[in-house]
Amino acid sequence: MLKETELKRPNRLNFTGGWNYDPAPESASNVKLKETYQHFINGKFTEPEEGKYFATLNPATEEKLADVADGSAADVDAAVKAARNGYNKYWSKLSGRDRARYIYRIARMIQERAREFAIIESLDGGKPIRESRDVDVPLSAAYFFYYAGWADKLEYAFPNRNPKPVGVAGQIIPWNFPLMMAAWKIAPALAAGNTVVLKPAETTPLTCLKLAEIIQEADLPPGVVNFVTGAGATGSEIVSHPDIDKVAFTGSTKVGKMIHKSVAGTNKKLTLELGGKAANIVMDDAPLDQAVEGIVNGIFFNQGHVCCAGSRLFVQEGVADTVRDKLIDRMESLIVGDPLDKNTDIGAINSQKQLQTINNYLELGLNEGGEIYQSSCPIPDKGYWVAPTLIGNVSQSHRIVQEEIFGPVLTIQTFRTPAEVIEKANNTPYGLSGGVWTDKGSKIFNLTSQLRAGVVWANTYNKFDPTSPFGGYKESGIGREGGLHGLSAYLKF
Ligand code: NAP
Ligand code: MG
């Protein structure tokens, strides 16, 4: 266990030698947002039945970006009816080749409007523009391209199994990767021949509504893709609607369990992508500088708002001091601030509620006896921010080691043997992801085959590809998204 004095080394280094990067903000001036956004139902932007709206904010400034329709049971019902009609009348009648054409068109239009999407994603959700520009938007297009390729090849993907679409899919997504989660859900559903009703998260609806504009311009038949915005209650209406054939949910384990109960005993197909508490394991023969970059990438970028974030660091004893020192030095150099600035490493926490959750965990960590080191970086006055944080002097029984914090907060523990670290890494209710850093292939095989996690990265972290399935064990979920596994989740055989 690390001692208090060893973790507290703030302000030790001045990395920039007295100079700082000049701000390099991406201009948002040519991004057009409407003041008010309606639901997108049956190919048209549609007023909410009860006339209610809620605001979505920019978490970096706390300013309102737009008002967004608050979906009621009647709105959900209208969207499900539109999706059923779109399925019966149009989508189920098209050949796979024609479906592919529409999906390719969506992919290309996302690419054409990539800059606009990236800026809106950063404005609405608080993530650094570097991340939305280089990860979220290109990957969203890539998922549409990938699944478009399967639409006319379902018989080859699942030979002799006579794959058939499920029908109408109800999809609910969280706020950490709004456009990308929509792509993960819509692209395979459409390729498999289903129509969809999707609800984005309350705090980040704008890129989905921009995607609705693309779907309109791409001239998809009415009702094939519908967006209903709203809070948890709206999501719950989608899940319980009797004419939904498949529920796909990404979000917290708590809500996932409620959804699981609600669809039990129905014929609805279900996939759940839930929380995580991933172990990132550094062996003593690992390339340490590379590992430190991977640790930073795994937990601090995107503010730790990543279900597969490497939030528990395990370092082999012989290199523990070196890794801790290098990590603290690197943390001191991270830039926290304006999400639209291209130099920014860590943007705004997505909402005040999430900020409160993270701060509660930091307090809990201190009360449990954790030693907290926070980077001494300047923090903007307005908006929701957390400096990158490392917590030592913790053990397996600490709640901050067991529970998902979903912020830029990393716990650090040491281990001696592979057997010990496997035991510790698997000692959580979750099983979504993990990371291993070592120079030796045999150690990679040994550790990765024993970690109970759906995705394990070796000598890298947080890499995604549309061809690769993603999903969890234990309380991290049911089923997979991505690759052929993700396609089969939208088919019946
Ligand atoms: P959340 O509260 O579960 O919300 C996720 C989505 O479900 C949001 O659209 C939410 O609406 C909606 N929702 C809330 N209550 C609902 C209900 N009773 N019935 C149906 N829908 C409901 O999760 P979050 O806190 O926003 O997101 C963070 C969580 O997502 C983390 O636990 C993270 O690990 C997980 N996550 C997992 C993955 C993965 O692939 N495994 C990916 C990303 C995130 P509102 O936005 O209006 O509340
Ligand atoms: Mg917002």
Coordinates of C-alpha atoms and ligand atoms in Angstrom, one line a residue:
M1 CA 0.0 0.0 0.0
L2 CA 1.2 3.5 -0.8
K3 CA 2.0 5.9 2.0
E4 CA 0.4 9.3 2.4
T5 CA 3.6 11.2 1.9
E6 CA 4.3 9.4 -1.3
L7 CA 1.1 10.4 -2.9
K8 CA 1.2 14.1 -2.0
R9 CA 3.7 15.7 -4.4
P10 CA 1.7 18.6 -5.9
N11 CA 3.2 21.5 -7.7
R12 CA 6.5 19.8 -7.8
L13 CA 7.1 20.3 -11.5
N14 CA 6.6 23.1 -13.9
F15 CA 6.2 21.3 -17.1
T16 CA 5.8 24.2 -19.4
G17 CA 8.9 26.0 -18.1
G18 CA 6.9 29.1 -17.4
W19 CA 5.0 29.1 -20.7
N20 CA 1.6 27.7 -21.6
Y21 CA -0.1 26.8 -24.8
D22 CA -2.1 29.6 -26.3
P23 CA -5.8 28.7 -26.4
A24 CA -6.8 27.1 -29.6
P25 CA -10.6 26.9 -29.5
E26 CA -12.6 25.4 -32.3
S27 CA -15.1 28.1 -33.5
A28 CA -18.7 27.2 -32.9
S29 CA -19.9 30.2 -34.8
N30 CA -21.1 28.3 -37.9
V31 CA -22.9 25.6 -35.9
K32 CA -26.6 26.2 -36.2
L33 CA -28.7 25.1 -33.2
K34 CA -32.5 25.7 -33.1
E35 CA -33.9 27.2 -30.0
T36 CA -36.4 24.4 -29.6
Y37 CA -36.2 20.7 -30.7
Q38 CA -39.2 18.5 -31.1
H39 CA -39.4 14.7 -31.2
F40 CA -38.6 13.1 -34.6
I41 CA -41.5 10.8 -35.3
N42 CA -42.6 9.3 -38.7
G43 CA -40.0 11.3 -40.6
K44 CA -41.1 14.7 -39.1
F45 CA -40.2 16.9 -36.2
T46 CA -43.3 16.6 -34.0
E47 CA -44.6 18.7 -31.1
P48 CA -44.8 16.8 -27.8
E49 CA -48.4 15.8 -27.1
E50 CA -48.4 17.5 -23.7
G51 CA -46.4 20.5 -24.9
K52 CA -43.7 20.1 -22.3
Y53 CA -40.0 20.9 -22.9
F54 CA -36.8 20.8 -20.9
A55 CA -33.5 22.6 -21.3
T56 CA -30.2 21.0 -22.3
L57 CA -27.1 22.9 -21.0
N58 CA -23.5 23.3 -21.9
P59 CA -21.9 21.8 -18.8
A60 CA -18.7 23.9 -19.4
T61 CA -20.6 27.2 -19.1
E62 CA -23.9 26.2 -17.5
E63 CA -25.7 28.1 -20.3
K64 CA -28.8 26.8 -22.0
L65 CA -28.2 25.4 -25.5
A66 CA -31.8 24.6 -26.5
D67 CA -35.1 23.4 -25.2
V68 CA -36.0 19.8 -26.0
A69 CA -39.3 18.0 -26.1
D70 CA -40.2 16.0 -23.0
G71 CA -41.7 12.7 -24.1
S72 CA -44.9 11.4 -22.6
A73 CA -46.5 8.0 -22.9
A74 CA -48.6 9.4 -25.8
D75 CA -45.4 10.5 -27.7
V76 CA -43.8 7.1 -27.2
D77 CA -46.9 5.4 -28.4
A78 CA -47.0 7.6 -31.5
A79 CA -43.3 6.8 -32.2
V80 CA -43.8 3.0 -31.7
K81 CA -46.9 3.1 -34.1
A82 CA -44.8 5.0 -36.6
A83 CA -42.0 2.4 -36.3
R84 CA -44.4 -0.5 -36.7
N85 CA -45.9 1.2 -39.7
G86 CA -42.5 1.9 -41.1
Y87 CA -41.6 -1.7 -40.6
N88 CA -44.7 -3.2 -42.2
K89 CA -45.1 -0.8 -45.0
Y90 CA -41.5 0.0 -46.1
W91 CA -38.5 -1.4 -44.3
S92 CA -39.5 -5.1 -44.3
K93 CA -40.3 -4.8 -48.0
L94 CA -36.9 -3.5 -49.1
S95 CA -34.1 -5.8 -50.2
G96 CA -30.9 -5.9 -48.1
R97 CA -29.1 -4.1 -50.8
D98 CA -31.6 -1.2 -50.7
R99 CA -31.4 -1.0 -46.9
A100 CA -27.6 -0.9 -47.2
R101 CA -27.9 2.1 -49.6
Y102 CA -29.7 4.1 -47.0
I103 CA -27.3 3.1 -44.2
Y104 CA -24.3 4.0 -46.4
R105 CA -25.9 7.3 -47.1
I106 CA -26.2 8.1 -43.3
A107 CA -22.5 7.1 -42.8
R108 CA -21.4 9.4 -45.6
M109 CA -23.5 12.3 -44.4
I110 CA -22.1 12.0 -40.9
Q111 CA -18.6 12.2 -42.4
E112 CA -19.6 15.3 -44.4
R113 CA -20.9 17.0 -41.3
A114 CA -18.2 15.7 -39.0
R115 CA -17.0 19.0 -37.8
E116 CA -20.5 20.2 -36.9
F117 CA -21.2 16.9 -35.0
A118 CA -18.0 17.1 -33.1
I119 CA -18.6 20.7 -31.9
I120 CA -22.2 19.9 -30.9
E121 CA -21.1 16.8 -29.0
S122 CA -18.5 18.9 -27.1
L123 CA -21.0 21.7 -26.4
D124 CA -23.8 19.5 -25.2
G125 CA -21.8 16.9 -23.3
G126 CA -18.6 18.6 -22.2
K127 CA -16.1 16.3 -23.8
P128 CA -12.9 17.7 -25.3
I129 CA -13.2 18.5 -29.0
R130 CA -10.1 16.3 -29.7
E131 CA -12.1 13.3 -28.4
S132 CA -15.4 14.1 -30.2
R133 CA -13.5 15.0 -33.4
D134 CA -11.1 12.0 -33.4
V135 CA -13.1 9.3 -31.7
D136 CA -16.8 9.8 -31.4
V137 CA -17.7 11.1 -34.8
P138 CA -15.3 9.0 -37.0
L139 CA -16.3 5.8 -35.1
S140 CA -20.0 6.6 -35.4
A141 CA -19.6 6.8 -39.2
A142 CA -17.5 3.6 -39.1
Y143 CA -20.3 1.7 -37.4
F144 CA -22.8 2.7 -40.0
F145 CA -20.4 1.8 -42.8
Y146 CA -19.6 -1.6 -41.2
Y147 CA -23.2 -2.6 -40.7
A148 CA -24.3 -1.3 -44.1
G149 CA -21.9 -3.9 -45.5
W150 CA -23.8 -6.7 -43.8
A151 CA -27.3 -5.6 -44.7
D152 CA -27.4 -7.7 -48.0
K153 CA -25.3 -10.5 -46.6
L154 CA -27.3 -11.8 -43.6
E155 CA -27.5 -15.3 -45.1
Y156 CA -23.7 -15.4 -45.3
A157 CA -23.3 -13.9 -41.8
F158 CA -25.5 -16.7 -40.4
P159 CA -25.5 -19.5 -42.9
N160 CA -28.4 -22.0 -42.9
R161 CA -30.1 -20.2 -40.0
N162 CA -32.6 -18.2 -42.0
P163 CA -32.1 -14.9 -40.1
K164 CA -35.2 -12.6 -39.8
P165 CA -35.6 -9.1 -38.3
V166 CA -37.1 -8.9 -34.9
G167 CA -39.4 -6.0 -35.7
V168 CA -39.5 -2.7 -33.7
A169 CA -36.5 -2.0 -31.5
G170 CA -36.7 0.3 -28.4
Q171 CA -33.3 1.8 -27.7
I172 CA -32.1 3.8 -24.7
I173 CA -28.7 5.4 -24.5
P174 CA -26.6 7.3 -21.9
W175 CA -24.8 10.7 -22.1
N176 CA -21.1 9.7 -22.3
F177 CA -21.0 8.9 -26.1
P178 CA -24.3 10.2 -27.4
L179 CA -23.8 10.0 -31.2
M180 CA -21.6 6.8 -31.0
M181 CA -24.1 5.0 -28.8
A182 CA -26.9 5.9 -31.2
A183 CA -24.7 4.5 -34.1
W184 CA -24.0 1.3 -32.1
K185 CA -27.7 0.8 -31.7
I186 CA -29.3 2.1 -35.0
A187 CA -26.8 0.8 -37.5
P188 CA -27.1 -3.0 -36.7
A189 CA -30.9 -2.7 -36.1
L190 CA -31.5 -1.2 -39.6
A191 CA -29.0 -3.6 -41.3
A192 CA -30.9 -6.5 -39.8
G193 CA -34.2 -5.1 -41.1
N194 CA -35.7 -3.6 -38.0
T195 CA -37.1 -0.1 -37.3
V196 CA -36.3 1.8 -34.2
V197 CA -37.5 4.2 -31.5
L198 CA -34.5 5.7 -29.7
K199 CA -34.3 7.9 -26.6
P200 CA -31.0 9.8 -26.0
A201 CA -30.0 10.9 -22.5
E202 CA -31.6 14.0 -21.0
T203 CA -28.4 16.0 -20.8
T204 CA -27.1 15.1 -24.3
P205 CA -29.9 14.9 -26.9
L206 CA -28.6 17.3 -29.5
T207 CA -26.4 15.1 -31.7
C208 CA -29.2 12.6 -31.9
L209 CA -31.5 15.3 -33.1
K210 CA -28.9 16.4 -35.7
L211 CA -28.8 12.7 -36.7
A212 CA -32.6 13.0 -37.2
E213 CA -31.9 15.8 -39.7
I214 CA -29.6 13.6 -41.6
I215 CA -32.1 10.7 -41.6
Q216 CA -34.6 13.2 -43.0
E217 CA -32.2 14.4 -45.7
A218 CA -31.2 10.8 -46.5
D219 CA -34.8 10.3 -47.3
L220 CA -35.3 7.2 -45.2
P221 CA -38.9 6.0 -45.4
P222 CA -41.1 7.5 -42.6
G223 CA -41.1 5.7 -39.3
V224 CA -37.9 3.7 -39.9
V225 CA -35.9 5.8 -37.3
N226 CA -37.7 7.7 -34.6
F227 CA -36.3 9.8 -31.7
V228 CA -38.2 10.6 -28.6
T229 CA -36.4 12.8 -26.1
G230 CA -37.1 12.9 -22.4
A231 CA -36.0 11.7 -19.0
G232 CA -36.0 8.3 -17.4
A233 CA -39.8 8.1 -17.4
T234 CA -39.8 8.4 -21.2
G235 CA -37.3 5.5 -21.4
S236 CA -39.5 3.5 -19.1
E237 CA -42.5 4.0 -21.4
I238 CA -40.4 2.6 -24.3
V239 CA -39.3 -0.4 -22.4
S240 CA -42.9 -1.3 -21.2
H241 CA -44.6 -0.5 -24.6
P242 CA -46.4 -3.8 -25.6
D243 CA -45.5 -3.3 -29.3
I244 CA -41.7 -3.2 -28.8
D245 CA -40.0 -6.5 -29.9
K246 CA -36.5 -5.8 -28.7
V247 CA -35.1 -3.5 -26.0
A248 CA -31.5 -2.4 -26.2
F249 CA -30.2 -0.4 -23.2
T250 CA -26.9 1.2 -22.3
G251 CA -26.6 2.8 -19.0
S252 CA -26.3 2.1 -15.3
T253 CA -26.6 -1.3 -13.7
K254 CA -29.3 0.0 -11.4
V255 CA -31.6 1.0 -14.3
G256 CA -30.5 -2.1 -16.3
K257 CA -31.8 -4.4 -13.5
M258 CA -35.1 -2.5 -13.5
I259 CA -35.4 -3.0 -17.2
H260 CA -34.5 -6.7 -16.9
K261 CA -37.3 -7.2 -14.4
S262 CA -39.8 -5.2 -16.6
V263 CA -39.2 -7.3 -19.7
A264 CA -39.1 -10.7 -17.8
G265 CA -42.0 -12.9 -19.0
T266 CA -42.5 -11.0 -22.2
N267 CA -41.3 -12.0 -25.7
K268 CA -39.1 -9.0 -25.9
K269 CA -35.5 -9.6 -26.9
L270 CA -33.0 -7.8 -24.6
T271 CA -29.4 -6.5 -24.6
L272 CA -28.0 -4.6 -21.7
E273 CA -24.7 -2.7 -21.7
L274 CA -24.1 -1.6 -18.1
G275 CA -21.5 -0.3 -15.7
G276 CA -17.9 -1.3 -15.1
K277 CA -14.9 -1.1 -12.7
A278 CA -12.1 -2.2 -14.9
A279 CA -8.6 -3.3 -13.7
N280 CA -5.6 -1.8 -15.5
I281 CA -2.7 -4.1 -14.6
V282 CA 0.9 -3.1 -15.0
M283 CA 3.5 -5.9 -14.7
D284 CA 7.1 -5.1 -13.7
D285 CA 8.4 -5.8 -17.2
A286 CA 5.9 -3.4 -18.9
P287 CA 7.1 -0.5 -21.1
L288 CA 6.3 2.0 -18.3
D289 CA 6.1 5.3 -20.3
Q290 CA 3.7 3.6 -22.7
A291 CA 1.7 2.2 -19.7
V292 CA 1.4 5.6 -18.1
E293 CA 0.0 7.0 -21.3
G294 CA -2.4 4.1 -21.4
I295 CA -3.5 4.6 -17.8
V296 CA -4.1 8.3 -18.4
N297 CA -6.0 7.6 -21.6
G298 CA -8.0 4.9 -19.8
I299 CA -9.3 7.0 -17.0
F300 CA -8.7 10.7 -17.4
F301 CA -9.6 11.4 -21.0
N302 CA -13.3 12.0 -21.5
Q303 CA -13.5 12.8 -17.8
G304 CA -13.6 9.1 -16.9
H305 CA -17.2 9.1 -18.3
V306 CA -16.4 5.7 -19.9
C307 CA -18.1 2.5 -18.9
C308 CA -14.9 0.6 -19.7
A309 CA -12.6 3.1 -18.0
G310 CA -9.5 1.6 -16.4
S311 CA -10.6 3.0 -12.9
R312 CA -8.6 0.5 -10.8
L313 CA -4.8 0.6 -11.3
F314 CA -2.8 -2.4 -10.1
V315 CA 1.0 -2.1 -10.3
Q316 CA 3.5 -4.8 -9.6
E317 CA 5.5 -3.9 -6.5
G318 CA 8.9 -3.6 -8.1
V319 CA 7.8 -0.8 -10.3
A320 CA 5.1 0.7 -8.2
D321 CA 7.1 3.8 -7.1
T322 CA 8.3 4.5 -10.6
V323 CA 4.8 4.2 -12.1
R324 CA 3.3 6.4 -9.4
D325 CA 5.9 9.1 -9.9
K326 CA 5.6 9.1 -13.7
L327 CA 1.8 9.1 -13.4
I328 CA 1.7 12.0 -11.0
D329 CA 4.1 13.9 -13.3
R330 CA 1.9 13.2 -16.3
M331 CA -1.3 14.2 -14.3
E332 CA 0.3 17.6 -13.6
S333 CA 0.7 18.2 -17.3
L334 CA -3.0 17.5 -18.1
I335 CA -5.0 20.5 -19.2
V336 CA -8.5 20.8 -17.7
G337 CA -10.9 23.3 -19.3
D338 CA -12.7 24.5 -22.3
P339 CA -14.0 21.4 -24.2
L340 CA -13.8 23.3 -27.5
D341 CA -10.0 24.0 -27.0
K342 CA -7.9 21.6 -29.0
N343 CA -5.3 21.5 -26.2
T344 CA -7.8 20.4 -23.6
D345 CA -7.3 16.9 -22.2
I346 CA -10.1 16.8 -19.7
G347 CA -13.4 18.6 -20.4
A348 CA -16.4 19.3 -18.2
I349 CA -18.2 16.8 -16.1
N350 CA -21.5 16.1 -17.9
S351 CA -23.9 17.4 -15.3
Q352 CA -24.2 18.9 -11.9
K353 CA -25.7 15.7 -10.7
Q354 CA -22.7 13.7 -11.9
L355 CA -20.3 16.2 -10.4
Q356 CA -22.1 15.7 -7.1
T357 CA -21.8 11.9 -7.4
I358 CA -18.0 12.2 -8.1
N359 CA -17.5 14.6 -5.2
N360 CA -19.4 12.4 -2.8
Y361 CA -17.1 9.5 -3.8
L362 CA -14.0 11.7 -3.2
E363 CA -15.3 12.5 0.3
L364 CA -16.1 8.9 0.9
G365 CA -12.6 7.9 -0.2
L366 CA -11.1 10.3 2.3
N367 CA -13.4 9.1 5.1
E368 CA -12.4 5.5 4.2
G369 CA -8.8 6.5 4.8
G370 CA -7.7 6.9 1.2
E371 CA -4.8 9.2 0.3
I372 CA -5.9 11.6 -2.4
Y373 CA -3.7 13.3 -4.9
Q374 CA -5.2 15.8 -7.2
S375 CA -3.5 17.6 -10.0
S376 CA -2.8 21.3 -9.3
C377 CA -4.1 22.4 -12.7
P378 CA -6.3 25.6 -12.8
I379 CA -10.0 24.9 -12.9
P380 CA -12.5 27.3 -14.7
D381 CA -14.8 29.3 -12.4
K382 CA -18.1 28.4 -14.1
G383 CA -19.2 24.9 -15.2
Y384 CA -18.7 21.4 -13.7
W385 CA -15.1 20.2 -13.2
V386 CA -13.0 17.6 -11.4
A387 CA -9.2 17.7 -11.6
P388 CA -7.6 14.3 -12.4
T389 CA -7.5 12.4 -9.1
L390 CA -5.4 9.5 -7.8
I391 CA -6.3 7.6 -4.6
G392 CA -3.9 5.4 -2.8
N393 CA -3.9 3.6 0.6
V394 CA -7.0 1.6 -0.4
S395 CA -7.9 -2.0 -0.4
Q396 CA -10.4 -4.3 -2.0
S397 CA -13.1 -3.6 0.6
H398 CA -13.1 0.1 0.1
R399 CA -16.3 1.3 -1.7
I400 CA -14.3 3.6 -4.0
V401 CA -12.5 0.4 -5.2
Q402 CA -15.8 -1.5 -5.6
E403 CA -18.2 1.0 -7.0
E404 CA -18.4 2.8 -10.3
I405 CA -17.5 6.5 -9.9
F406 CA -17.7 7.5 -13.6
G407 CA -15.3 10.4 -13.2
P408 CA -11.6 11.1 -13.6
V409 CA -10.8 9.2 -10.4
L410 CA -8.2 6.4 -10.3
T411 CA -7.5 4.1 -7.4
I412 CA -4.0 2.6 -7.2
Q413 CA -3.0 -0.7 -5.5
T414 CA 0.0 -2.9 -5.7
F415 CA 0.4 -6.7 -6.1
R416 CA 3.2 -9.2 -6.1
T417 CA 2.1 -12.2 -8.2
P418 CA -0.1 -12.7 -11.3
A419 CA -2.4 -15.0 -9.1
E420 CA -2.8 -12.2 -6.6
V421 CA -3.7 -9.5 -9.2
I422 CA -6.2 -11.8 -11.0
E423 CA -7.9 -12.5 -7.7
K424 CA -8.1 -8.7 -7.0
A425 CA -9.1 -7.7 -10.5
N426 CA -12.0 -10.2 -10.6
N427 CA -13.2 -9.2 -7.1
T428 CA -16.0 -6.9 -8.3
P429 CA -19.6 -7.3 -9.3
Y430 CA -18.7 -5.9 -12.7
G431 CA -16.9 -7.6 -15.7
L432 CA -16.9 -5.2 -18.6
S433 CA -13.2 -4.6 -19.5
G434 CA -9.6 -4.7 -18.4
G435 CA -6.1 -3.9 -19.4
V436 CA -2.7 -5.6 -19.1
W437 CA 0.7 -4.1 -19.7
T438 CA 3.7 -6.4 -20.1
D439 CA 6.6 -7.1 -22.4
K440 CA 5.8 -10.8 -22.4
G441 CA 3.3 -12.5 -24.7
S442 CA 2.9 -15.5 -22.3
K443 CA 1.9 -13.1 -19.5
I444 CA -0.7 -11.5 -21.7
F445 CA -2.3 -14.9 -22.5
N446 CA -2.2 -16.0 -18.9
L447 CA -3.8 -12.8 -17.5
T448 CA -6.3 -12.0 -20.3
S449 CA -7.6 -15.6 -20.2
Q450 CA -8.3 -15.4 -16.5
L451 CA -9.8 -11.9 -16.3
R452 CA -13.6 -12.1 -16.1
A453 CA -14.2 -9.2 -18.5
G454 CA -15.8 -8.9 -21.9
V455 CA -13.0 -6.9 -23.4
V456 CA -9.3 -7.0 -22.3
W457 CA -6.8 -4.7 -24.0
A458 CA -3.1 -5.6 -24.0
N459 CA -0.5 -2.8 -24.1
T460 CA -3.2 -0.4 -25.1
Y461 CA -6.5 0.9 -23.8
N462 CA -9.9 2.1 -24.9
K463 CA -9.6 1.1 -28.5
F464 CA -12.8 0.4 -30.4
D465 CA -13.6 -1.2 -33.8
P466 CA -16.9 -1.9 -35.4
T467 CA -15.9 -5.5 -36.2
S468 CA -15.2 -6.3 -32.6
P469 CA -17.9 -7.3 -30.1
F470 CA -18.2 -5.4 -26.9
G471 CA -20.1 -6.2 -23.7
G472 CA -19.8 -7.5 -20.2
Y473 CA -19.9 -10.4 -17.8
K474 CA -21.7 -10.4 -14.4
E475 CA -23.4 -7.1 -13.6
S476 CA -21.9 -5.4 -16.6
G477 CA -24.6 -6.6 -18.9
I478 CA -26.2 -9.2 -21.2
G479 CA -25.4 -9.7 -24.9
R480 CA -22.9 -7.9 -27.1
E481 CA -22.8 -4.9 -29.4
G482 CA -20.5 -4.6 -32.4
G483 CA -19.3 -7.2 -34.9
L484 CA -21.5 -10.1 -35.9
H485 CA -22.6 -10.7 -32.3
G486 CA -24.1 -7.2 -32.3
L487 CA -25.9 -8.0 -35.6
S488 CA -27.4 -11.2 -34.3
A489 CA -28.9 -9.3 -31.3
Y490 CA -31.3 -7.8 -33.8
L491 CA -32.3 -11.0 -35.6
K492 CA -34.4 -14.0 -34.8
F493 CA -33.5 -17.4 -36.1
Ligands
NAP1 P1 -28.7 5.8 -16.5 O1 -29.3 6.6 -15.4 O2 -29.0 4.3 -16.4 O3 -29.3 6.3 -17.8 C1 -29.1 5.7 -19.1 C2 -30.3 6.0 -20.0 O4 -31.5 5.4 -19.4 C3 -30.7 7.5 -20.1 O5 -31.2 7.8 -21.4 C4 -31.7 7.6 -19.0 O6 -32.5 8.8 -19.2 C5 -32.5 6.4 -19.2 N1 -33.3 5.9 -18.1 C6 -33.2 6.3 -16.8 N2 -34.1 5.7 -16.0 C7 -34.8 4.8 -16.8 C8 -35.8 3.9 -16.6 N3 -36.3 3.7 -15.4 N4 -36.2 3.2 -17.7 C9 -35.7 3.4 -18.9 N5 -34.7 4.3 -19.1 C10 -34.3 5.0 -18.1 O7 -27.2 5.9 -16.7 P2 -26.4 7.2 -16.7 O8 -26.0 7.5 -15.3 O9 -27.0 8.2 -17.5 O10 -25.1 6.7 -17.6 C11 -24.0 6.2 -17.0 C12 -24.0 4.7 -16.9 O11 -24.0 4.1 -18.1 C13 -22.7 4.2 -16.2 O12 -23.1 3.3 -15.2 C14 -22.0 3.5 -17.3 O13 -21.1 2.5 -16.9 C15 -23.1 3.1 -18.2 N6 -22.6 2.9 -19.6 C16 -22.4 1.6 -20.0 C17 -21.9 1.4 -21.3 C18 -21.6 0.1 -21.8 O14 -21.5 -0.1 -23.0 N7 -21.6 -1.0 -21.0 C19 -21.6 2.5 -22.1 C20 -21.9 3.8 -21.6 C21 -22.4 4.0 -20.3 P3 -32.0 10.2 -18.5 O15 -30.8 10.6 -19.2 O16 -33.1 11.1 -18.7 O17 -31.8 9.9 -17.1
MG2 MG -26.3 19.1 -22.4

